[in-house]
Structure formats: structure tokens, C-alpha cells
Amino acid sequence: INNSRLFLAVFSAVLGNFNFGYSLVFSSPVIPQLKSPDADPRLRMDTQQAAWFGSIYTLGAAVGGLGAMFLNDKIGRKLSIMVSAVPSTIGYMLLGAAVNLGMLLAGRFLTGVAGGMTAASIPVYISEISHKKVRGALGSCPQITAVFGSLSLYLLGLVLPWRWLAVVGEGPALLMIVLLVFMPRSPRRLLSLGQEEKARTVLRWLRGEHYDTQTELLTIQHSIDTQGRVTLSQLATPSFYKPIMISVVMRFLQQMTGITPILVYLQPIFSHSKIALEPRYDAALVGVVRLFSVVIAASLMDKAGRKALLYTSSMLMFLSTLTLTIVSHTTSCPPGPTPPNATLGFDQGSYGNSGTDVIPLVSTMVFIFGYAMGWGPITWLLMSEVLPLVARGVASGLCVAVSWLTAFLLTYVFTLLVEGYGLYVPYLWFMIVCVLCLLFNAVCIPETRGRSLEEIENYFRTGRTFTIRR
């Protein structure tokens, strides 16, 4: 098997995830600039407006996920990914040229729509063009490139004004369209449309000229033939509702760990925590740690297995949120009214210089490290692995919509909780959710390492067990 063209196709697709990671954390360096007294009066934000600017992205992502539910099955995964470049490009144009708050919010919403579409389409596309020996590692690529996109935003935010950050954001989506024009459609999609010769040609292009495509084509075709169009009565059977519920609950728990509000408000959180370094440098350090951890997860995905990494991830997140809860509870709140330039109720006080001031930074790094090793990439990967083929496009869009609606509510409520109670209450809630993640992994999630998509479907259909043991 020659994987070089497969790697090129995956790279072309995950440029959408790079753009997603970049746009997700766009508010982190931008909000402090637009809250400062030096900001353009037409764009200067108060607490409520900044809360909407941070959270409306996730509302757009939910809309994009719902749109992908229909586009994935109507026009296919590849074209759905390409369509996502349209709202992304328009959104960044509005952000870069904004002259009022309405343009800022509209631009942020549209980039969220693009992010939701890519989050629903790209993992499915990659799983369907990859063979099982490398599917675990390639399945981590969306998360890795999203993390790299976030890190790029943090680093560029150190040197560029916020408008130029929007201009730079145009590039990845445009490059993605150019490359995807030359990439193949999913062989599974082609077979489902009855285009067997095109599917054979695509498989030979992806696997190499000397690859025997017949066995893989027959396996895929058998899977398609045994499943017609899904009906409501079928959704009541374990082979359908179990994988869909596992995927939906995993996406829900993934967001309830607090990863989105922490990333969106990373710089204001560090300002509130009185860490020794400037918040923008702390954010960049966390971005580096996050990238390092997802690379480790990708290398271990097909060696250690999904469940082992999820256990490790849950424990690291639990320990870090426990530490953050204790530290934030013992840290006294600053007296007096909220300063006029405070962001989302976070105190913009001076940076600390004692040894204990490093604990929030280190704990946040451990939280990000743990999340990016397990619940970050594996949730995306398992969604694309366990969902039934006949319902994969619609169900993946449903998962993304649930995920981002949860993220929207949590990101908005997070600002109100911090304003009213400080960081203690949100961190306590995140700690409880991490315990639930640990239990859910132990009871409900199957081990899919080394299994073909057809074997995984058969597992849910027959009820037979496979875990770490072969």
C-alpha cells in the first residue's frame, strides 16, 4: 500500500480544521484589545457584548452542524467541506472590515458556521478514505490541525493587530478549496451511488496502483447492501441507537468539561488568575502544550487503544480541575466594584510573582494536555467510526449540533458564573464532569482499535463484545 496520495487528500481536507481551530480562539486576543480604552469607539465592547462575541461562534457552529446533516448525504462529504469555505471567507471579510459591532458579531457567527460544517464533515471523509491500519493516526489529524490553527492564532496575536488576524484567516480556506478540487470523493459515497468503477479508481488512487481493490470494495458493498434507508423503527434497535447515543453523549461530555470557554477566554482567565507572565504569553504556552499532546495522542492511538487514552485523559483533567478548584476557592476576590475595562467580569489586575502564581498556569496546561490526549481527538475519531454507514452523514451533523449548542450555553453562562462567583464554581462543575467522563468510558465506550468500520457496525448489530482483547 502506498499512502502518499492518501496523506495528500487528508492534508487537503484538514486545512478546514486548521481554519476551525484558528477561528475558535479568535476572540481570546481580540476581546482584550476591543475592551481597552484605546479601542475604536464604534467597536468598543462592554461585558455583555464581549460575552456575545465570545459565544456566538458556537451558535454558528451548531447551525453549521445542522447544515452538514443534510449536505453530507445530499452532495457528499468532499463537497460539504468545500462549501464551508464560503461562510468562512465572508466571515473573515466582515471581521477585517468591521466598522460596528453588528459586523463583528456577523463575522464571528459565519466563521462559526464554517467551523460546524467542517467538524461534521472532515472526520467522516477521512475515516471513509483511510484503511484501518492508519485510520487511528489519520483520525487524529483534524484535532492536530485544529490545535495548530489555535496555536498559530495565539502566536500571531503577539505581533499582529486584530484586523490583520482576520486577514490571515482567509488563507487556509482558500488553499483548501484549490487542493480539494484535485482530491477524490469517498469510495463509500461512490459505491452508495452505484458508481463502482469510479470507486475502484479512487481506491487505486488512494492505495497505490498495485493494490488489490476487490476485497475492500466487496466489504464496503456488503455493508451498504445490508443497510437500506434508515427508518424510525430501525432507530429503536440497538445497532442504531447505541452508536448514535454513544457519539452524542461523548460530544456532550466533551463540551461540558469546559474546554470551549477555557480556550475562548484563555487570556482573560489568566488575567484573573494573577499569573506571573502576561496572559498573551501564557496563552501561547498553553497552545504549544496542546499541540505537543495531540501529536503524542496520534502516535499512541493505534498502539495504546482508544479506551486507555480516554482513561488517562479523564484522570489528568480531573486532577487539574481539582487543583484549579482548590486554588480558585482559596484565592480571595478583589474588593470594590468591577474596573471599567474588565473583560467579562475578569479582574485585569497586575501579574503575580510568587511561586503559587504558577499553579493555575501549570494546572491549565495539564488540563489541556489531558483533553488533547484523549477526549479531544478520540471523540472526533469515534464519532466517525461507530456511527452506522446509512445514518453517518445525518448523525454526525446531529452530534456536532448538540456539541456546539452545549458549547454556546456553557460559554455564555461561564461569563455570568465568573462575574458572580469567580472561577471556583465553573472549575468545580468541570471537575464533576471529568468524573462522569471516566465512568462513561468504563461502561459504554467500545475499543475500536484495529477494527474495520464494517466490524464495528457488526459489533453493534450482533451485540457481541470486543474490547482490548482480540
Coordinates of C-alpha atoms in Angstrom, one line a residue:
I1 CA 0.0 0.0 0.0
N2 CA 1.3 3.4 -1.0
N3 CA -0.2 6.1 1.4
S4 CA 1.4 9.2 -0.1
R5 CA -1.8 10.2 -2.0
L6 CA -4.0 9.3 0.9
F7 CA -1.9 11.7 3.1
L8 CA -2.2 14.4 0.5
A9 CA -6.0 14.0 0.5
V10 CA -6.1 14.1 4.3
F11 CA -3.9 17.2 4.4
S12 CA -6.2 19.0 1.9
A13 CA -9.3 18.3 4.0
V14 CA -7.8 19.1 7.4
L15 CA -7.0 22.7 6.3
G16 CA -10.6 23.2 7.2
N17 CA -9.8 22.1 10.7
F18 CA -6.9 24.5 10.8
N19 CA -9.3 27.2 10.0
F20 CA -11.7 25.9 12.6
G21 CA -9.1 26.0 15.4
Y22 CA -7.9 29.4 14.3
S23 CA -11.4 30.9 14.3
L24 CA -12.5 29.2 17.5
V25 CA -10.0 31.1 19.7
F26 CA -10.1 34.3 17.6
S27 CA -11.8 36.1 20.5
S28 CA -9.1 35.3 23.1
P29 CA -6.6 38.0 21.9
V30 CA -9.2 40.2 20.3
I31 CA -11.5 40.8 23.3
P32 CA -8.8 42.5 25.4
Q33 CA -8.0 44.8 22.5
L34 CA -11.6 45.8 22.0
K35 CA -12.2 46.3 25.7
S36 CA -9.3 48.7 26.1
P37 CA -9.7 52.5 26.3
D38 CA -7.7 52.8 23.1
A39 CA -10.2 50.7 21.0
D40 CA -12.2 52.3 18.2
P41 CA -15.3 53.8 20.0
R42 CA -17.5 52.2 17.3
L43 CA -16.2 48.8 18.2
R44 CA -15.5 49.1 22.0
M45 CA -17.3 46.4 23.9
D46 CA -18.9 46.2 27.3
T47 CA -19.2 43.0 29.3
Q48 CA -22.4 41.8 27.7
Q49 CA -21.2 42.5 24.1
A50 CA -17.9 40.8 24.7
A51 CA -19.8 37.7 26.1
W52 CA -21.8 37.5 22.8
F53 CA -18.7 38.0 20.7
G54 CA -17.1 35.0 22.5
S55 CA -20.1 32.7 22.5
I56 CA -21.9 33.4 19.2
Y57 CA -19.2 31.4 17.3
T58 CA -20.5 28.3 18.9
L59 CA -24.1 29.1 18.0
G60 CA -22.9 29.5 14.4
A61 CA -21.1 26.1 14.7
A62 CA -24.4 24.5 15.8
V63 CA -26.1 25.9 12.7
G64 CA -23.2 24.6 10.5
G65 CA -23.5 21.2 12.1
L66 CA -27.2 21.1 11.3
G67 CA -26.5 22.2 7.7
A68 CA -23.9 19.4 7.4
M69 CA -26.6 16.9 8.4
F70 CA -28.2 17.4 5.0
L71 CA -25.2 18.4 2.9
N72 CA -23.2 15.3 3.8
D73 CA -25.9 13.0 2.4
K74 CA -27.1 15.3 -0.4
I75 CA -23.8 16.3 -2.1
G76 CA -21.2 14.1 -0.3
R77 CA -18.5 14.8 2.3
K78 CA -15.9 16.4 0.0
L79 CA -18.3 19.0 -1.5
S80 CA -19.6 19.8 2.0
I81 CA -16.1 20.5 3.2
M82 CA -15.6 22.8 0.1
V83 CA -18.9 24.6 0.7
S84 CA -17.7 25.5 4.3
A85 CA -15.1 27.9 2.7
V86 CA -17.9 30.3 1.7
P87 CA -19.1 31.4 5.1
S88 CA -15.6 31.3 6.4
T89 CA -14.3 33.7 3.7
I90 CA -17.3 36.1 4.1
G91 CA -17.0 36.0 7.9
Y92 CA -13.3 37.0 7.9
M93 CA -14.1 39.8 5.4
L94 CA -16.7 41.2 7.8
L95 CA -14.3 40.9 10.8
G96 CA -11.4 42.5 9.0
A97 CA -13.5 45.4 7.6
A98 CA -15.8 45.8 10.7
V99 CA -17.0 49.4 11.4
N100 CA -19.6 48.4 14.0
L101 CA -20.4 45.6 16.5
G102 CA -23.0 44.1 14.2
M103 CA -20.3 43.3 11.6
L104 CA -18.1 41.8 14.3
L105 CA -20.9 39.5 15.5
A106 CA -22.0 38.6 12.0
G107 CA -18.4 37.7 11.0
R108 CA -17.9 35.7 14.2
F109 CA -21.2 33.8 13.5
L110 CA -20.3 33.0 9.9
T111 CA -16.9 31.6 10.8
G112 CA -18.7 29.5 13.4
V113 CA -21.0 28.1 10.7
A114 CA -17.9 27.1 8.7
G115 CA -16.4 25.5 11.8
G116 CA -19.5 23.5 12.5
M117 CA -19.6 22.2 8.9
T118 CA -16.0 21.1 8.8
A119 CA -16.3 19.5 12.3
A120 CA -19.2 17.3 10.9
S121 CA -17.8 16.5 7.5
I122 CA -14.0 16.2 7.7
P123 CA -13.7 13.3 10.3
V124 CA -16.2 11.2 8.2
Y125 CA -14.4 11.9 5.0
I126 CA -11.1 10.9 6.5
S127 CA -12.5 7.7 8.0
E128 CA -14.0 6.7 4.7
I129 CA -10.9 7.2 2.6
S130 CA -8.5 5.6 5.1
H131 CA -7.7 1.9 5.6
K132 CA -7.8 0.5 9.1
K133 CA -4.1 0.3 9.7
V134 CA -3.7 4.1 9.6
R135 CA -7.2 5.2 10.4
G136 CA -6.5 5.9 14.0
A137 CA -3.5 8.1 13.3
L138 CA -5.2 9.9 10.4
G139 CA -8.4 10.3 12.5
S140 CA -6.3 12.4 14.9
C141 CA -5.3 14.8 12.1
P142 CA -8.4 17.0 12.4
Q143 CA -7.7 17.6 16.1
I144 CA -4.0 18.1 15.5
T145 CA -4.5 20.7 12.7
A146 CA -7.3 22.5 14.7
V147 CA -4.8 22.8 17.6
F148 CA -2.1 24.0 15.3
G149 CA -4.6 26.6 14.0
S150 CA -5.3 27.8 17.5
L151 CA -1.6 28.0 18.3
S152 CA -1.0 30.0 15.1
L153 CA -3.6 32.5 16.2
Y154 CA -2.1 32.8 19.7
L155 CA 1.4 33.4 18.2
L156 CA 0.2 35.8 15.5
G157 CA -1.7 37.7 18.2
L158 CA 1.6 38.5 19.9
V159 CA 2.7 40.6 16.9
L160 CA -0.4 41.5 14.7
P161 CA -3.3 43.9 15.3
W162 CA -6.6 42.1 15.4
R163 CA -7.8 43.2 11.9
W164 CA -4.7 41.5 10.4
L165 CA -5.6 38.3 12.3
A166 CA -8.8 38.3 10.3
V167 CA -6.9 38.9 7.0
V168 CA -4.6 35.9 7.7
G169 CA -7.6 33.7 8.4
E170 CA -8.7 34.0 4.8
G171 CA -5.7 31.9 3.6
P172 CA -6.3 28.4 4.8
A173 CA -9.9 28.1 3.5
L174 CA -8.9 29.4 0.0
L175 CA -6.0 26.9 -0.1
M176 CA -8.3 24.1 1.0
I177 CA -10.7 24.7 -2.0
V178 CA -7.8 24.7 -4.5
L179 CA -6.4 21.4 -3.2
L180 CA -9.7 19.6 -2.8
V181 CA -10.6 20.2 -6.4
F182 CA -8.0 17.6 -7.3
M183 CA -8.8 15.2 -4.5
P184 CA -11.2 12.2 -4.9
R185 CA -14.6 11.7 -3.4
S186 CA -15.1 9.0 -0.8
P187 CA -15.2 5.5 -2.2
R188 CA -18.1 4.6 0.1
R189 CA -20.1 7.6 -1.2
L190 CA -19.4 6.5 -4.8
L191 CA -20.5 2.9 -4.1
S192 CA -23.7 4.1 -2.3
L193 CA -24.5 6.0 -5.6
G194 CA -23.9 2.8 -7.7
Q195 CA -20.6 4.1 -9.2
E196 CA -18.5 1.0 -8.7
E197 CA -15.9 1.8 -11.4
K198 CA -15.3 5.3 -10.0
A199 CA -15.0 3.8 -6.5
R200 CA -12.4 1.3 -7.8
T201 CA -10.4 4.1 -9.5
V202 CA -10.5 6.2 -6.3
L203 CA -9.3 3.2 -4.2
R204 CA -6.4 2.5 -6.5
W205 CA -5.5 6.2 -6.5
L206 CA -5.6 6.3 -2.7
R207 CA -3.9 2.9 -2.0
G208 CA -1.5 2.7 -5.0
E209 CA -1.5 1.2 -8.5
H210 CA -0.7 -2.4 -7.3
Y211 CA -3.3 -2.5 -4.6
D212 CA -6.0 -5.2 -4.9
T213 CA -9.1 -3.2 -4.6
Q214 CA -11.6 -6.1 -5.0
T215 CA -11.6 -7.3 -1.3
E216 CA -12.1 -3.8 0.1
L217 CA -14.8 -2.9 -2.5
L218 CA -16.7 -6.1 -1.7
T219 CA -16.5 -5.4 2.1
I220 CA -17.8 -1.9 1.6
Q221 CA -20.5 -3.0 -0.8
H222 CA -21.7 -5.7 1.6
S223 CA -22.0 -3.1 4.4
I224 CA -24.1 -0.9 2.1
D225 CA -26.3 -3.8 0.8
T226 CA -27.2 -4.9 4.4
Q227 CA -28.4 -1.4 5.3
G228 CA -31.1 0.4 3.4
R229 CA -32.5 3.8 4.2
V230 CA -32.9 4.2 7.9
T231 CA -36.4 4.2 9.3
L232 CA -37.8 5.3 12.7
S233 CA -38.4 1.6 13.7
Q234 CA -34.7 0.9 12.9
L235 CA -33.6 3.8 15.1
A236 CA -35.2 1.9 18.0
T237 CA -32.9 -1.1 17.5
P238 CA -29.5 -1.3 19.4
S239 CA -27.5 -1.4 16.2
F240 CA -28.6 2.2 15.5
Y241 CA -29.4 3.9 18.8
K242 CA -26.4 2.6 20.7
P243 CA -23.7 4.1 18.5
I244 CA -25.7 7.3 17.9
M245 CA -26.2 7.8 21.7
I246 CA -22.5 7.0 22.4
S247 CA -21.5 9.6 19.9
V248 CA -24.0 12.2 21.1
V249 CA -23.2 11.7 24.8
M250 CA -19.4 11.8 24.1
R251 CA -19.8 15.1 22.3
F252 CA -21.9 16.5 25.1
L253 CA -19.5 15.4 27.8
Q254 CA -16.6 16.7 25.7
Q255 CA -18.0 20.2 25.8
M256 CA -19.2 20.0 29.4
T257 CA -15.6 19.5 30.5
G258 CA -15.3 23.3 29.8
I259 CA -12.8 23.1 27.0
T260 CA -14.5 25.7 24.8
P261 CA -14.9 28.5 27.4
I262 CA -11.4 27.9 28.6
L263 CA -10.0 28.3 25.1
V264 CA -12.3 31.2 24.1
Y265 CA -11.5 33.2 27.3
L266 CA -8.0 32.0 27.9
Q267 CA -6.3 35.4 28.2
P268 CA -9.0 36.9 30.5
I269 CA -8.8 33.8 32.7
F270 CA -5.1 34.1 33.1
S271 CA -5.6 37.8 33.9
H272 CA -8.0 36.9 36.6
S273 CA -5.7 34.2 38.0
K274 CA -2.8 36.7 38.5
I275 CA -0.2 34.6 36.8
A276 CA 3.4 35.9 36.7
L277 CA 3.6 36.1 32.9
E278 CA 1.4 38.3 30.6
P279 CA -1.8 36.5 29.7
R280 CA -1.0 36.5 26.0
Y281 CA 2.3 34.7 26.6
D282 CA 0.5 32.2 28.9
A283 CA -2.0 31.5 26.1
A284 CA 0.8 30.9 23.6
L285 CA 2.5 28.4 26.1
V286 CA -0.8 26.6 26.5
G287 CA -1.1 26.4 22.7
V288 CA 2.3 24.7 22.5
V289 CA 1.4 22.2 25.2
R290 CA -1.9 21.4 23.4
L291 CA -0.1 20.8 20.1
F292 CA 2.5 18.6 21.8
S293 CA -0.2 16.5 23.5
V294 CA -2.3 15.8 20.4
V295 CA 0.9 14.7 18.5
I296 CA 1.5 12.2 21.3
A297 CA -2.1 11.0 21.2
A298 CA -1.9 10.4 17.4
S299 CA 1.3 8.3 17.8
L300 CA -0.4 6.2 20.6
M301 CA -3.9 5.9 19.1
D302 CA -3.3 2.6 17.3
K303 CA -0.9 1.3 20.0
A304 CA -2.4 2.0 23.4
G305 CA -6.0 2.0 22.1
R306 CA -8.9 4.5 22.4
K307 CA -10.1 3.5 25.9
A308 CA -6.7 3.6 27.6
L309 CA -6.1 7.1 26.3
L310 CA -9.6 8.2 27.4
Y311 CA -8.9 6.8 30.9
T312 CA -5.6 8.8 31.0
S313 CA -7.3 11.9 29.6
S314 CA -10.1 11.8 32.2
M315 CA -7.8 11.4 35.1
L316 CA -5.5 14.2 34.1
M317 CA -8.4 16.5 33.5
F318 CA -9.9 15.5 36.9
L319 CA -6.7 16.2 38.8
S320 CA -6.1 19.5 37.1
T321 CA -9.6 20.8 37.6
L322 CA -9.5 19.6 41.2
T323 CA -6.3 21.7 41.7
L324 CA -7.8 24.7 39.9
T325 CA -11.0 24.5 42.1
I326 CA -8.9 24.5 45.3
V327 CA -6.7 27.3 44.1
S328 CA -9.5 29.5 42.9
H329 CA -11.5 28.8 46.1
T330 CA -8.6 29.8 48.4
T331 CA -7.8 32.9 46.3
S332 CA -9.5 36.0 47.7
C333 CA -11.6 38.1 45.4
P334 CA -10.5 41.6 44.8
P335 CA -12.6 44.1 46.7
G336 CA -14.5 47.0 45.2
P337 CA -16.5 47.5 42.0
T338 CA -15.5 45.9 38.7
P339 CA -13.0 48.0 36.8
P340 CA -14.4 49.7 33.8
N341 CA -12.0 47.9 31.4
A342 CA -12.5 44.4 32.9
T343 CA -13.3 41.7 30.4
L344 CA -16.3 39.5 31.2
G345 CA -16.1 40.1 34.9
F346 CA -12.4 39.0 35.0
D347 CA -10.1 41.2 37.0
Q348 CA -7.4 42.7 34.9
G349 CA -5.1 43.2 37.9
S350 CA -1.3 43.1 38.0
Y351 CA 0.5 39.8 37.3
G352 CA 1.7 37.8 40.3
N353 CA 5.3 37.0 41.1
S354 CA 5.1 34.3 43.8
G355 CA 5.6 30.6 43.3
T356 CA 1.9 29.8 43.9
D357 CA 1.0 32.0 40.9
V358 CA 2.4 29.3 38.6
I359 CA -0.1 26.7 39.8
P360 CA -3.1 28.0 37.7
L361 CA -0.8 28.0 34.6
V362 CA 0.6 24.5 35.2
S363 CA -2.9 23.1 36.0
T364 CA -4.4 24.6 32.9
M365 CA -1.5 23.1 30.9
V366 CA -2.2 19.7 32.4
F367 CA -5.9 20.1 31.7
I368 CA -5.3 21.0 28.1
F369 CA -2.7 18.2 27.8
G370 CA -5.2 15.6 29.2
Y371 CA -8.0 16.8 27.0
A372 CA -5.9 16.8 23.8
M373 CA -4.6 13.3 24.5
G374 CA -8.0 11.7 24.7
W375 CA -11.3 13.5 24.8
G376 CA -10.3 15.9 22.1
P377 CA -9.2 13.7 19.2
I378 CA -10.8 10.4 20.2
T379 CA -14.3 11.9 20.4
W380 CA -14.0 13.1 16.8
L381 CA -12.5 9.7 15.7
L382 CA -15.1 7.5 17.4
M383 CA -17.9 9.6 16.0
S384 CA -16.7 8.7 12.5
E385 CA -16.0 5.1 13.4
V386 CA -19.1 3.9 15.3
L387 CA -21.9 5.7 13.5
P388 CA -23.9 3.4 11.1
L389 CA -23.0 4.0 7.5
V390 CA -26.6 4.6 6.4
A391 CA -27.0 7.3 9.0
R392 CA -23.4 8.6 9.3
G393 CA -23.9 11.9 7.5
V394 CA -27.0 12.9 9.3
A395 CA -25.9 11.5 12.7
S396 CA -22.5 13.3 12.5
G397 CA -24.3 16.6 11.9
L398 CA -26.6 15.9 14.8
C399 CA -23.5 15.2 17.1
V400 CA -21.9 18.4 16.0
A401 CA -25.1 20.4 16.5
V402 CA -25.6 19.0 20.1
S403 CA -21.9 19.7 20.8
W404 CA -22.0 23.3 19.8
L405 CA -25.3 24.2 21.3
T406 CA -23.9 22.9 24.6
A407 CA -20.8 24.9 24.0
F408 CA -22.8 28.1 23.3
L409 CA -24.8 27.8 26.5
L410 CA -21.7 26.9 28.6
T411 CA -19.6 29.7 27.1
Y412 CA -22.2 32.3 27.7
V413 CA -23.1 31.0 31.2
F414 CA -19.4 30.8 32.1
T415 CA -19.1 34.6 31.9
L416 CA -22.0 35.1 34.3
L417 CA -20.7 32.5 36.8
V418 CA -17.3 34.1 36.8
E419 CA -18.8 37.5 37.3
G420 CA -21.0 36.3 40.2
Y421 CA -18.9 33.7 41.9
G422 CA -15.4 33.8 40.4
L423 CA -13.7 30.9 38.8
Y424 CA -14.4 28.5 41.7
V425 CA -17.9 27.4 40.6
P426 CA -17.1 26.7 36.9
Y427 CA -14.0 24.7 37.8
L428 CA -16.0 22.7 40.4
W429 CA -18.5 21.8 37.7
F430 CA -15.8 20.9 35.2
M431 CA -14.2 18.6 37.9
I432 CA -17.6 16.7 38.4
V433 CA -18.0 16.3 34.6
C434 CA -14.5 14.8 34.4
V435 CA -15.6 12.1 36.8
L436 CA -18.6 11.4 34.6
C437 CA -16.3 11.1 31.6
L438 CA -14.3 8.5 33.4
L439 CA -17.4 6.4 34.3
F440 CA -18.9 6.7 30.8
N441 CA -15.7 5.5 29.2
A442 CA -15.6 2.5 31.6
V443 CA -19.2 1.4 31.0
C444 CA -20.3 2.5 27.5
I445 CA -17.4 3.1 25.0
P446 CA -16.1 0.1 23.0
E447 CA -12.5 -0.3 22.0
T448 CA -12.3 0.1 18.2
R449 CA -8.5 -0.1 17.7
G450 CA -7.6 -2.3 14.7
R451 CA -11.2 -2.9 13.7
S452 CA -12.6 -2.1 10.3
L453 CA -15.7 0.1 10.0
E454 CA -17.7 -3.0 9.0
E455 CA -16.5 -4.9 12.0
I456 CA -17.6 -2.1 14.3
E457 CA -21.0 -2.0 12.7
N458 CA -21.3 -5.7 13.1
Y459 CA -20.4 -5.4 16.8
F460 CA -23.4 -3.1 17.4
R461 CA -25.7 -5.3 15.2
T462 CA -24.9 -8.6 16.9
G463 CA -24.3 -7.4 20.4
R464 CA -21.1 -9.4 20.6
T465 CA -18.3 -7.9 22.7
F466 CA -14.9 -6.8 21.8
T467 CA -12.7 -4.6 23.9
I468 CA -8.9 -4.6 24.3
R469 CA -8.9 -8.4 23.6
R470 CA -8.9 -9.5 20.0

